[in-house]
XYZ file of C-alpha atoms in Angstrom:
757
model
C 0.000 0.000 0.000
C 1.112 3.575 -0.525
C 2.179 5.729 2.407
C -0.973 7.867 2.351
C -3.205 4.815 2.691
C -0.978 3.426 5.442
C -1.285 6.642 7.460
C -5.030 6.770 6.917
C -5.416 3.149 8.014
C -3.407 3.696 11.188
C -5.413 6.816 12.025
C -8.650 4.912 11.386
C -7.626 2.159 13.803
C -6.434 4.582 16.489
C -9.029 7.379 16.551
C -11.269 8.349 18.232
C -10.535 5.284 20.381
C -8.219 2.347 19.647
C -9.639 -0.680 17.867
C -12.888 -1.365 16.036
C -15.014 -3.094 18.694
C -16.757 -2.366 21.974
C -19.176 -4.232 24.260
C -22.651 -2.797 24.784
C -25.061 -3.899 27.496
C -28.416 -5.204 26.248
C -30.276 -4.853 29.551
C -30.880 -1.796 31.655
C -28.814 -1.356 34.803
C -30.420 1.589 36.542
C -31.803 0.388 39.866
C -30.878 -1.959 42.682
C -33.533 -4.345 41.391
C -31.855 -4.364 37.968
C -28.616 -5.280 39.702
C -30.284 -8.066 41.662
C -31.731 -9.492 38.428
C -28.550 -9.190 36.405
C -26.211 -10.468 39.084
C -26.621 -11.794 42.602
C -29.066 -13.245 43.596
C -31.253 -13.283 40.441
C -28.600 -14.601 38.095
C -28.737 -17.923 39.936
C -32.136 -18.634 38.340
C -30.581 -18.601 34.867
C -27.641 -20.694 36.049
C -29.940 -23.336 37.547
C -32.004 -23.485 34.365
C -28.872 -24.139 32.296
C -27.732 -26.870 34.713
C -31.080 -28.563 34.198
C -31.022 -28.128 30.419
C -27.805 -26.890 28.731
C -29.749 -25.852 25.629
C -31.417 -23.087 27.641
C -28.039 -21.316 27.518
C -29.284 -20.059 24.149
C -32.358 -18.603 25.857
C -30.767 -16.991 28.907
C -27.387 -15.812 27.572
C -26.017 -14.119 24.467
C -24.533 -17.398 23.241
C -27.112 -17.845 20.465
C -25.971 -14.673 18.718
C -22.262 -14.884 19.520
C -19.530 -16.103 17.175
C -15.893 -16.629 18.060
C -13.498 -15.336 15.398
C -10.418 -17.412 16.218
C -6.936 -17.513 14.686
C -3.357 -18.404 15.436
C -2.133 -15.928 12.835
C -0.273 -18.422 10.668
C -1.734 -17.220 7.350
C -2.925 -13.635 7.747
C -4.204 -12.017 4.553
C -1.193 -11.607 2.285
C 1.119 -11.167 5.273
C 1.776 -14.816 6.081
C 2.700 -16.215 9.495
C 2.747 -13.006 11.548
C 1.193 -14.475 14.682
C -2.115 -13.956 16.391
C -1.332 -10.595 17.991
C -0.368 -8.948 14.707
C -3.453 -10.499 13.142
C -5.808 -9.005 15.754
C -6.787 -5.987 13.570
C -7.937 -8.443 10.913
C -9.968 -10.444 13.419
C -11.566 -7.282 14.793
C -12.411 -6.333 11.233
C -14.069 -9.694 10.678
C -16.073 -9.227 13.863
C -17.212 -5.791 12.685
C -18.438 -7.309 9.410
C -20.468 -9.886 11.337
C -22.128 -7.086 13.278
C -22.666 -4.650 10.441
C -24.019 -7.091 7.885
C -25.911 -9.610 10.000
C -26.289 -8.237 13.532
C -24.079 -10.999 14.964
C -21.938 -10.280 18.024
C -18.360 -11.560 17.962
C -15.356 -12.007 20.195
C -12.052 -12.129 18.375
C -9.629 -14.576 20.008
C -5.967 -14.665 19.039
C -4.343 -17.924 20.176
C -0.553 -18.061 20.496
C -0.318 -21.712 19.575
C 0.881 -23.228 16.299
C 0.687 -26.862 17.339
C -2.606 -28.003 15.741
C -3.453 -30.490 18.498
C -3.001 -27.918 21.257
C -4.909 -25.318 19.203
C -7.778 -27.792 18.816
C -7.924 -28.367 22.567
C -8.027 -24.631 23.261
C -10.830 -23.931 20.797
C -12.877 -26.994 21.734
C -12.845 -25.875 25.366
C -14.651 -22.643 24.365
C -17.797 -24.329 23.084
C -19.914 -23.156 25.996
C -19.171 -19.522 25.179
C -20.274 -19.386 21.554
C -23.065 -20.278 19.185
C -20.552 -20.736 16.362
C -16.847 -20.654 15.552
C -15.328 -18.812 12.588
C -11.764 -20.032 12.086
C -9.632 -17.473 10.309
C -6.186 -17.147 8.757
C -4.836 -20.598 9.671
C -2.322 -22.040 7.241
C -2.621 -25.253 5.262
C -2.385 -28.155 5.746
C -2.985 -27.739 9.488
C -6.259 -25.908 8.835
C -7.819 -29.073 7.381
C -7.121 -31.171 10.458
C -8.150 -28.363 12.812
C -11.507 -27.770 11.170
C -12.341 -31.432 10.659
C -11.514 -32.343 14.246
C -13.400 -29.407 15.746
C -16.460 -30.152 13.608
C -16.532 -33.659 15.041
C -15.974 -32.570 18.639
C -18.177 -29.464 18.847
C -21.972 -29.314 18.681
C -21.951 -25.821 17.184
C -21.084 -24.640 13.650
C -17.352 -24.521 12.880
C -16.456 -22.773 9.625
C -13.020 -21.981 8.198
C -13.916 -19.002 6.047
C -10.626 -18.883 4.137
C -11.499 -22.274 2.669
C -15.233 -22.275 2.281
C -16.130 -18.592 1.908
C -14.085 -18.161 -1.255
C -15.271 -21.521 -2.561
C -18.930 -20.590 -2.139
C -18.559 -17.323 -4.063
C -16.491 -19.033 -6.757
C -19.185 -21.689 -7.074
C -21.873 -19.046 -7.610
C -19.661 -17.190 -10.109
C -19.003 -20.358 -12.132
C -22.688 -21.336 -12.240
C -23.733 -17.925 -13.511
C -20.833 -17.512 -15.936
C -21.778 -20.821 -17.503
C -25.345 -19.571 -17.938
C -24.076 -16.428 -19.655
C -21.643 -18.379 -21.846
C -24.138 -21.194 -22.528
C -21.926 -24.002 -21.210
C -22.572 -27.037 -19.012
C -20.607 -27.593 -15.822
C -20.112 -31.295 -16.454
C -18.379 -30.485 -19.760
C -16.020 -27.659 -18.802
C -12.271 -27.918 -18.214
C -10.905 -26.129 -15.141
C -7.319 -25.097 -14.392
C -6.215 -23.661 -11.061
C -3.205 -21.549 -10.233
C -2.734 -22.288 -6.560
C -3.361 -25.468 -4.607
C -3.776 -24.209 -1.060
C -6.742 -24.478 1.295
C -8.985 -22.097 -0.652
C -8.171 -23.664 -4.020
C -8.852 -27.180 -2.732
C -12.151 -26.099 -1.227
C -13.109 -24.422 -4.522
C -12.370 -27.609 -6.433
C -14.398 -29.663 -3.963
C -17.438 -27.418 -4.223
C -17.236 -27.302 -8.038
C -17.204 -31.087 -8.076
C -20.260 -31.067 -5.792
C -21.949 -28.755 -8.304
C -21.313 -31.190 -11.142
C -17.797 -30.585 -12.463
C -15.936 -33.758 -13.454
C -12.784 -34.401 -11.343
C -10.950 -35.630 -14.428
C -11.579 -32.235 -16.069
C -9.804 -30.322 -13.284
C -6.054 -29.681 -13.228
C -4.434 -27.954 -10.276
C -1.093 -26.165 -10.373
C 0.997 -24.550 -7.684
C 4.375 -22.871 -7.380
C 6.088 -26.142 -8.369
C 3.923 -26.651 -11.445
C 1.208 -29.176 -12.252
C -0.103 -31.340 -9.424
C 0.401 -34.752 -11.048
C 0.418 -38.296 -9.745
C 3.838 -39.377 -8.621
C 5.176 -35.832 -8.122
C 8.049 -35.947 -5.621
C 7.263 -34.697 -2.120
C 3.606 -34.125 -2.990
C 1.622 -32.881 0.003
C -0.763 -35.648 1.174
C -3.717 -33.229 1.020
C -3.208 -32.972 -2.767
C -3.013 -36.657 -3.586
C -6.729 -36.983 -4.352
C -6.580 -34.133 -6.912
C -3.327 -35.192 -8.622
C -3.790 -35.950 -12.335
C -2.300 -38.602 -14.598
C -0.592 -36.250 -17.079
C 2.707 -35.486 -18.727
C 2.082 -31.741 -18.436
C 4.344 -30.002 -15.935
C 3.736 -26.221 -16.213
C 0.743 -23.907 -16.154
C 0.809 -23.026 -19.877
C 0.971 -26.733 -20.674
C -2.551 -27.241 -19.304
C -4.285 -24.021 -20.417
C -5.150 -25.162 -23.938
C -8.921 -25.479 -24.201
C -9.547 -24.477 -20.574
C -12.990 -23.012 -19.896
C -12.253 -21.777 -16.373
C -9.068 -20.350 -14.880
C -9.150 -20.204 -11.100
C -6.350 -18.072 -9.730
C -5.647 -18.199 -5.999
C -1.925 -17.643 -6.164
C 0.168 -14.568 -6.900
C 0.256 -11.413 -9.054
C 0.927 -11.626 -12.801
C 1.058 -15.449 -12.864
C -1.203 -15.614 -15.935
C 0.680 -14.163 -18.900
C -0.917 -12.132 -21.650
C 0.539 -14.385 -24.378
C -1.272 -17.400 -22.893
C -4.771 -15.953 -23.278
C -5.316 -17.322 -26.815
C -4.899 -20.842 -25.401
C -8.233 -20.722 -23.588
C -11.449 -22.169 -24.999
C -13.980 -19.736 -26.471
C -15.894 -17.643 -23.911
C -13.748 -18.518 -20.891
C -14.200 -17.516 -17.267
C -11.064 -16.075 -15.676
C -11.136 -15.823 -11.889
C -8.004 -13.849 -11.003
C -8.402 -13.666 -7.237
C -4.920 -12.809 -5.945
C -5.060 -9.639 -3.840
C -4.318 -6.810 -4.076
C -2.895 -7.491 -7.551
C -4.610 -10.256 -9.531
C -2.943 -12.961 -11.623
C -3.709 -10.853 -14.701
C -5.241 -7.406 -14.998
C -8.839 -7.189 -16.265
C -7.753 -4.542 -18.788
C -5.433 -7.019 -20.490
C -8.108 -9.711 -20.547
C -10.704 -7.334 -21.996
C -8.286 -6.204 -24.693
C -7.046 -9.661 -25.706
C -10.081 -11.834 -24.959
C -13.240 -9.700 -25.124
C -15.261 -12.937 -25.063
C -14.022 -13.705 -21.543
C -15.786 -13.055 -18.259
C -13.349 -11.914 -15.599
C -13.717 -11.740 -11.832
C -11.220 -10.501 -9.259
C -11.047 -9.986 -5.530
C -11.023 -6.206 -5.943
C -13.907 -3.788 -5.446
C -12.837 -1.499 -8.304
C -13.642 -4.119 -10.957
C -16.898 -5.919 -11.786
C -17.592 -9.355 -10.333
C -15.773 -9.012 -7.015
C -15.262 -12.340 -5.248
C -15.466 -11.277 -1.610
C -16.138 -13.577 1.345
C -18.358 -10.947 2.947
C -20.939 -11.997 0.354
C -21.614 -15.119 2.392
C -20.066 -15.677 5.835
C -22.216 -13.211 7.866
C -25.396 -14.591 6.348
C -24.408 -18.266 6.615
C -23.874 -17.763 10.343
C -27.096 -15.727 10.601
C -29.127 -18.609 9.212
C -27.201 -21.228 11.201
C -27.573 -19.361 14.502
C -31.257 -18.680 13.956
C -32.026 -22.418 13.838
C -29.374 -23.198 16.480
C -27.551 -25.438 14.019
C -25.064 -27.943 15.378
C -22.913 -27.739 12.228
C -22.543 -26.092 8.839
C -23.071 -28.957 6.416
C -22.128 -29.333 2.765
C -25.791 -28.906 1.876
C -25.883 -25.585 3.722
C -22.856 -24.387 1.743
C -24.400 -25.514 -1.545
C -27.644 -23.750 -0.601
C -25.603 -20.584 -0.166
C -24.026 -21.040 -3.585
C -27.442 -21.369 -5.195
C -28.864 -18.403 -3.259
C -26.024 -16.094 -4.305
C -26.175 -17.253 -7.915
C -29.939 -16.807 -8.021
C -29.728 -13.327 -6.498
C -27.585 -12.076 -9.387
C -30.226 -13.306 -11.827
C -33.213 -11.761 -10.018
C -34.538 -8.567 -11.537
C -33.551 -5.651 -9.328
C -36.206 -3.524 -7.659
C -36.135 0.255 -7.388
C -34.729 -0.066 -3.865
C -31.932 -2.319 -5.053
C -31.197 0.014 -7.957
C -30.749 2.852 -5.464
C -28.370 0.705 -3.435
C -26.293 0.207 -6.584
C -26.018 3.934 -7.256
C -29.249 4.472 -9.164
C -28.611 1.979 -11.957
C -30.072 -1.488 -11.630
C -27.482 -4.229 -12.222
C -28.186 -6.447 -15.224
C -27.239 -10.112 -15.211
C -24.506 -10.668 -17.771
C -20.782 -10.552 -18.448
C -20.026 -7.819 -15.901
C -22.554 -8.961 -13.302
C -22.446 -12.672 -12.488
C -22.327 -12.265 -8.697
C -23.935 -9.616 -6.482
C -21.905 -6.848 -4.952
C -20.944 -7.252 -1.283
C -23.228 -4.366 -0.292
C -26.337 -5.716 -2.000
C -29.105 -5.253 0.609
C -30.852 -8.463 -0.517
C -28.050 -10.830 0.486
C -29.241 -11.540 4.003
C -32.826 -12.004 2.812
C -31.747 -14.655 0.288
C -28.920 -16.486 2.040
C -29.973 -16.744 5.692
C -33.344 -18.433 4.936
C -31.680 -20.778 2.423
C -29.102 -21.807 5.025
C -31.725 -22.211 7.734
C -33.900 -24.357 5.478
C -30.928 -26.518 4.456
C -29.972 -26.996 8.125
C -33.486 -28.172 8.886
C -33.448 -30.593 5.960
C -30.034 -31.917 7.055
C -31.306 -32.561 10.573
C -28.833 -30.222 12.304
C -31.354 -27.546 13.363
C -32.205 -27.574 17.067
C -34.792 -24.800 16.645
C -36.544 -25.186 13.271
C -38.299 -22.175 11.741
C -42.054 -22.664 11.335
C -42.913 -19.520 9.370
C -40.278 -18.465 6.837
C -42.232 -15.410 5.716
C -42.206 -14.118 9.287
C -38.510 -14.983 9.506
C -37.738 -12.942 6.396
C -39.668 -10.050 7.903
C -37.457 -10.271 11.008
C -34.329 -10.186 8.839
C -35.344 -6.844 7.350
C -34.091 -5.113 10.472
C -30.501 -5.985 9.510
C -30.679 -4.574 5.983
C -30.209 -0.890 6.759
C -28.140 -0.489 9.899
C -25.488 1.967 10.875
C -23.210 3.187 8.092
C -25.000 1.053 5.508
C -27.582 3.844 5.202
C -25.100 5.854 3.143
C -24.148 2.982 0.859
C -26.424 3.926 -2.091
C -25.576 7.591 -1.559
C -21.831 7.040 -1.798
C -22.252 4.777 -4.838
C -23.894 7.628 -6.757
C -21.453 10.229 -5.421
C -18.345 8.252 -6.393
C -19.512 7.780 -9.957
C -20.051 11.507 -10.479
C -17.505 13.007 -8.035
C -19.012 16.524 -8.281
C -17.549 19.769 -6.960
C -18.640 20.489 -3.379
C -17.820 23.871 -1.843
C -17.303 24.236 1.926
C -18.068 27.637 3.404
C -16.018 27.042 6.559
C -12.815 25.971 4.827
C -10.599 26.858 7.789
C -12.597 24.887 10.348
C -10.719 21.833 11.672
C -13.818 19.636 11.463
C -14.305 20.633 7.864
C -10.705 19.787 7.007
C -10.943 16.377 8.663
C -14.239 15.760 6.891
C -12.787 16.781 3.537
C -9.925 14.323 4.067
C -12.578 11.619 4.334
C -14.380 12.927 1.253
C -11.144 12.736 -0.750
C -10.210 9.302 0.603
C -13.659 7.950 -0.303
C -13.662 9.614 -3.721
C -17.004 11.304 -3.024
C -16.335 14.743 -4.467
C -13.845 17.359 -5.592
C -13.779 19.671 -2.538
C -13.562 23.465 -2.746
C -12.550 25.264 0.451
C -13.359 28.915 1.112
C -10.798 30.592 3.340
C -7.326 32.002 3.612
C -5.008 29.801 1.633
C -2.033 30.080 3.999
C -4.162 29.404 7.075
C -5.737 26.333 5.491
C -2.336 24.968 4.456
C -0.962 25.483 7.969
C -3.936 23.738 9.570
C -3.661 20.788 7.190
C -0.060 20.366 8.305
C -0.840 20.851 11.995
C -3.640 18.269 11.870
C -1.411 15.750 10.117
C -3.771 15.488 7.159
C -2.696 14.340 3.718
C -4.654 16.881 1.706
C -2.675 18.552 -1.066
C -3.989 22.061 -1.913
C -4.312 22.490 -5.625
C -4.366 18.747 -6.163
C -6.840 17.170 -3.734
C -8.700 20.374 -2.930
C -9.243 23.753 -4.534
C -8.891 26.724 -2.203
C -10.777 29.936 -2.934
C -9.219 32.896 -1.175
C -11.038 36.037 -2.269
C -8.184 38.177 -0.910
C -5.949 36.558 -3.525
C -8.385 35.778 -6.351
C -9.677 39.262 -7.102
C -11.055 38.365 -10.523
C -13.276 35.618 -9.114
C -14.392 37.915 -6.301
C -15.450 40.619 -8.762
C -17.330 38.055 -10.836
C -19.183 36.722 -7.764
C -19.856 40.240 -6.526
C -21.495 41.264 -9.796
C -23.668 38.163 -9.672
C -24.566 38.784 -6.025
C -25.480 42.424 -6.641
C -27.980 41.363 -9.279
C -29.683 39.151 -6.709
C -29.814 41.627 -3.813
C -29.568 45.027 -5.481
C -33.264 45.742 -5.010
C -33.444 44.400 -1.475
C -31.938 47.426 0.169
C -28.340 46.219 -0.037
C -25.930 48.766 -1.528
C -22.952 47.729 -3.686
C -20.610 48.526 -0.793
C -22.663 46.390 1.599
C -22.817 43.585 -0.958
C -19.019 43.547 -1.219
C -18.680 43.495 2.547
C -21.208 40.669 2.960
C -19.660 38.543 0.221
C -16.161 38.890 1.633
C -17.110 38.278 5.258
C -19.938 35.775 5.191
C -18.648 32.482 3.882
C -22.153 31.038 3.593
C -23.035 33.763 1.114
C -19.816 33.135 -0.810
C -20.512 29.389 -0.958
C -24.081 29.992 -2.059
C -22.954 32.288 -4.859
C -20.331 29.813 -6.063
C -23.085 27.209 -6.218
C -25.599 29.495 -7.903
C -23.083 30.684 -10.517
C -22.004 27.168 -11.489
C -18.530 27.287 -9.911
C -19.643 24.418 -7.643
C -22.231 21.650 -7.866
C -23.172 21.518 -4.174
C -22.514 23.540 -1.032
C -21.964 22.730 2.645
C -22.365 25.729 4.942
C -22.669 26.437 8.634
C -21.143 24.581 11.530
C -20.258 27.798 13.328
C -22.547 30.410 14.831
C -26.328 30.314 14.784
C -27.878 27.765 12.388
C -30.930 29.902 11.634
C -28.811 32.929 10.746
C -26.771 30.815 8.349
C -30.032 29.577 6.829
C -31.241 33.142 6.359
C -27.989 34.007 4.566
C -28.316 31.082 2.181
C -32.052 30.925 1.484
C -32.305 33.938 -0.883
C -29.379 32.713 -2.992
C -30.742 29.384 -4.282
C -34.190 29.197 -5.840
C -36.749 26.597 -4.881
C -37.579 23.693 -7.130
C -40.384 24.401 -9.623
C -43.750 23.964 -7.982
C -42.336 23.865 -4.443
C -43.706 26.540 -2.126
C -41.392 26.197 0.866
C -38.087 24.747 1.995
C -38.059 22.052 4.692
C -35.467 20.185 6.770
C -35.243 16.438 7.345
C -32.694 14.742 9.606
C -31.805 11.064 9.585
C -30.833 9.255 12.760
C -29.003 5.934 12.400
C -29.681 3.651 15.363
C -28.729 0.045 16.050
C -32.303 -0.987 15.281
C -32.354 0.881 11.965
C -32.789 4.404 10.651
C -35.435 7.019 11.406
C -36.061 10.167 9.372
C -37.435 13.187 11.282
C -39.114 16.194 9.656
C -39.299 19.127 9.917
C -36.540 19.501 12.487
C -35.223 22.995 11.707
C -37.170 25.291 9.378
C -40.976 25.543 9.624
C -42.256 26.469 13.065
C -45.920 25.557 12.539
C -46.512 24.162 9.046
C -50.027 24.057 7.637
C -51.659 20.840 6.461
C -50.817 21.759 2.860
C -47.185 22.402 3.813
C -46.983 19.096 5.688
C -48.266 17.308 2.584
C -45.654 18.989 0.399
C -42.950 18.254 2.967
C -43.851 14.558 3.151
C -43.772 14.241 -0.633
C -40.273 15.766 -0.744
C -39.117 13.728 2.264
C -40.379 10.444 0.813
C -38.492 11.189 -2.384
C -35.327 11.801 -0.351
C -35.780 8.569 1.648
C -36.106 6.645 -1.622
C -32.690 7.952 -2.646
C -31.171 6.069 0.301
C -32.507 2.847 -1.168
C -35.211 2.649 1.519
C -38.949 2.397 0.963
C -40.483 5.224 3.021
C -43.159 4.419 5.576
C -44.580 7.687 6.894
C -46.357 8.247 10.206
C -48.079 11.550 10.987
C -47.482 11.993 14.703
C -49.677 13.741 17.232
C -50.821 13.723 20.847
C -54.009 12.325 19.314
C -54.269 8.669 18.314
C -56.519 8.044 15.284
C -59.181 10.635 16.044
C -58.966 10.594 19.844
C -58.705 14.398 19.977
C -60.290 17.214 18.011
C -57.626 19.808 18.818
C -56.379 22.095 16.011
C -53.062 20.222 15.684
C -54.828 16.842 15.519
C -57.252 18.126 12.876
C -54.284 19.494 10.935
C -52.579 16.108 10.833
C -55.809 14.380 9.750
C -56.270 16.914 6.966
C -52.627 16.466 5.920
C -53.162 12.691 5.620
C -55.866 13.208 3.003
C -53.725 15.645 1.057
C -50.710 13.309 1.151
C -52.730 10.365 -0.129
C -53.932 12.507 -3.012
C -50.417 13.759 -3.837
C -48.526 10.494 -3.304
C -51.044 7.644 -3.657
C -48.360 4.937 -3.617
C -46.820 6.098 -0.334
C -47.401 3.940 2.739
C -48.660 6.540 5.218
C -51.107 6.799 8.108
C -51.986 9.024 11.034
C -52.594 10.871 13.189
C -51.012 8.595 15.761
C -48.889 8.355 18.876
C -45.154 7.875 18.393
C -45.173 4.390 19.927
C -47.935 3.337 17.543
C -45.754 4.496 14.653
C -42.851 2.309 15.725
C -44.660 -0.776 17.071
C -47.179 -2.481 14.815
C -48.824 -4.334 17.704
C -49.600 -1.071 19.510
C -50.984 0.392 16.292
C -53.092 -2.715 15.780
C -54.706 -2.281 19.199
C -55.777 1.233 18.261
C -57.150 0.550 14.769
C -57.644 -2.560 12.662
C -57.409 -0.943 9.228
C -54.101 0.940 9.329
C -52.497 1.305 5.913
C -49.068 1.373 7.555
C -47.259 -1.940 8.002
C -44.276 -2.779 10.164
C -42.259 0.078 11.631
C -42.546 3.611 10.318
C -39.241 5.165 9.250
C -40.404 8.650 8.228
C -41.714 10.503 11.280
C -43.714 13.664 10.561
C -44.445 16.066 13.420
C -47.113 18.776 13.764
C -44.581 21.532 14.471
C -40.892 22.303 14.745
C -40.804 22.132 18.539
C -42.009 18.563 18.692
C -39.804 17.423 15.801
C -36.628 18.994 17.152
C -37.224 17.873 20.731
C -38.014 14.285 19.707
C -35.009 14.085 17.418
C -32.554 15.314 20.029
C -33.986 13.086 22.755
C -33.719 9.971 20.606
C -30.244 10.971 19.435
C -28.969 11.441 22.973
C -30.544 8.336 24.487
C -30.051 6.040 21.513
C -26.458 7.032 20.724
C -27.479 7.557 17.125
C -25.430 8.799 14.195
C -26.862 11.870 12.500
C -27.138 12.590 8.792
C -28.395 16.111 8.275
C -30.253 18.297 8.551
C -30.965 17.882 4.838
C -32.722 20.805 3.202
C -35.615 19.757 0.971
C -37.098 21.772 -1.884
C -34.093 23.758 -3.176
C -33.214 23.658 -6.874
C -29.564 22.968 -6.062
C -28.047 20.939 -3.202
C -27.136 23.223 -0.316
C -27.040 22.061 3.277
C -26.270 23.816 6.540
C -24.632 21.776 9.274
C -25.382 22.368 12.932
C -22.696 23.715 15.300
C -22.502 20.343 17.102
C -21.694 18.477 13.888
C -18.645 16.221 13.959
C -16.194 15.705 11.115
C -17.946 12.404 10.369
C -21.271 14.214 10.270
C -19.912 16.716 7.758
C -18.572 13.856 5.631
C -22.003 12.221 5.738
C -23.869 15.316 4.594
C -21.177 15.844 1.956
C -22.034 12.438 0.520
C -25.714 13.381 0.431
C -24.950 16.689 -1.291
C -22.675 14.980 -3.818
C -25.360 12.405 -4.569
C -27.974 15.133 -5.082
C -25.613 17.006 -7.391
C -25.026 13.851 -9.407
C -28.761 13.218 -9.775
C -29.389 16.859 -10.698
C -26.758 16.620 -13.432
C -28.685 13.707 -14.961
């Protein structure tokens, strides 16, 4: 990696607190009674229940949703045998992926033991702690013995992801590539470059899918794996071929599939003509593949290529499967992960790539629905449908294999439960950043000298979200970049606009500004003073004049005053009467959108209807189907107060304006979030599940509710987002963090990209 990425990675792991994991209590601990229930004497009741029936440990402890990510560090990523301690950042990262993608808690355990028998004893002794074991970064051939022995000894799932995760994704990729290329798996010839644990597992799963063993040739650093090869590893004897071929090019002629799990540049450009027509090339070495996709596309345009990298189509990434395999296995309390469960995962992933994408999925992919074909044979790792397809398939396969201790009776209800994992935490911004990265528009920052802004802009540059423009004194900005240890390069990564230095641009902006405010009582002298001193005005004018595509203002001083500076500069969208503010709050249970949190003190029913239409459109852009609840002190007609009547009137107007929107009201806040409570109040609600778009009768209630939930729920804020402007301009609150500014930058960049279309 380059030095900039290394510094960024170290900063990421160190700040704001070291590491990537923390433990959060799931029960309240506020009173002496809470203490007596959680610990002595009440805890004895749970202990006694488990003594009587060990399976109740899944009911009374966190074991049923807890996976151990365990390594001895003998084969860490591309770093080799660096030991468990040095591999801990990787294990923490794996644990984070479990949590983010599937809601699974994890402990990472780094074992300083390379003797496989002793390692087995250590891991086997931990069975009572976990619901499943994810073995990670253990070298071959020891990994085979370790996994096989632990699977026999332990009554919980044991899964070595380095072997099976890659194999599952490769299996799905091969199945779909063959559909695209109109070939049959039992007829194809397969050549591997690499014969380690992952390659062997890939070969095994391809054979299970129908590939003929005699059509598969494996190669490694010593050449072809052939029968009688001196010093052949015993784990390779069953895949050794009767052949006179000794080198990789010797066996490529007529190959339909190349499976690379070896090293960079192993597959040479001059060998590409040897392949059969319409080959599949899986070049999975990381970070540099066995051959670059550009070379393959140029020399063999008939080929389908997949790599392990996210910057090319068809990324083979284990995160496509392991969180969701464990989700399904844990949910039926499986005693093992069987071959049938792995094959069910293969089929689920392959099928998902062939399913027509919905509008929500299209948003998650950056606004353009993926189309099954040469550049899309496997889903992307961030596809929101993965958990909905894989976990039920795994659970069903576990039940059919007889390893499920808690079978699922209603799979439709189970799928509904899984929805809560789809949009959690930072995943909310996934579709936003996809759109932003593709367009990378120009975003101007009014407070270019602010330290939070500079840290945020570093994140914007690192993520490729936008081309930042900073307003401020060039020398001051450069000094602060250095003092903060940032890697931003003025003139290269960011453009700095210093009106004291760029007189020509200032005069151009001033002339444009005077045309806007000349008949509002602002003299030319006052206009010059305002433009030079109020950065929000300067940012707004750069946006309005076309020098920028989006603007981020505020963060210092009074939010409302900043809003008043900006509002006259950018026109409203055609047909929109007012501007509104919506703020998203990302919680562990999902995301809630609050409106109007900042602008309209007491909106009318007509204004609420317009606001909801704009807000629902904005929620859609996050790849989420909006479910709107009109909130009130009144619950479905219980009160006839003016505010209750207003919300009832707004409901009728909204249904007329947006007939396809799932909306209901007026209702209490708990009824909006809990379907059972809503069902006790009315039997004909048109709102299903949990509302995610909360609409309040006035600004006081919206702002108070938002801040209370934010403080008590430890939520992450995105916004406020201004709705109704013709160009993307947002004003951050004074309490915004650098991460918050990066988040709203992504939203602004996405809006600019969509506006450009």
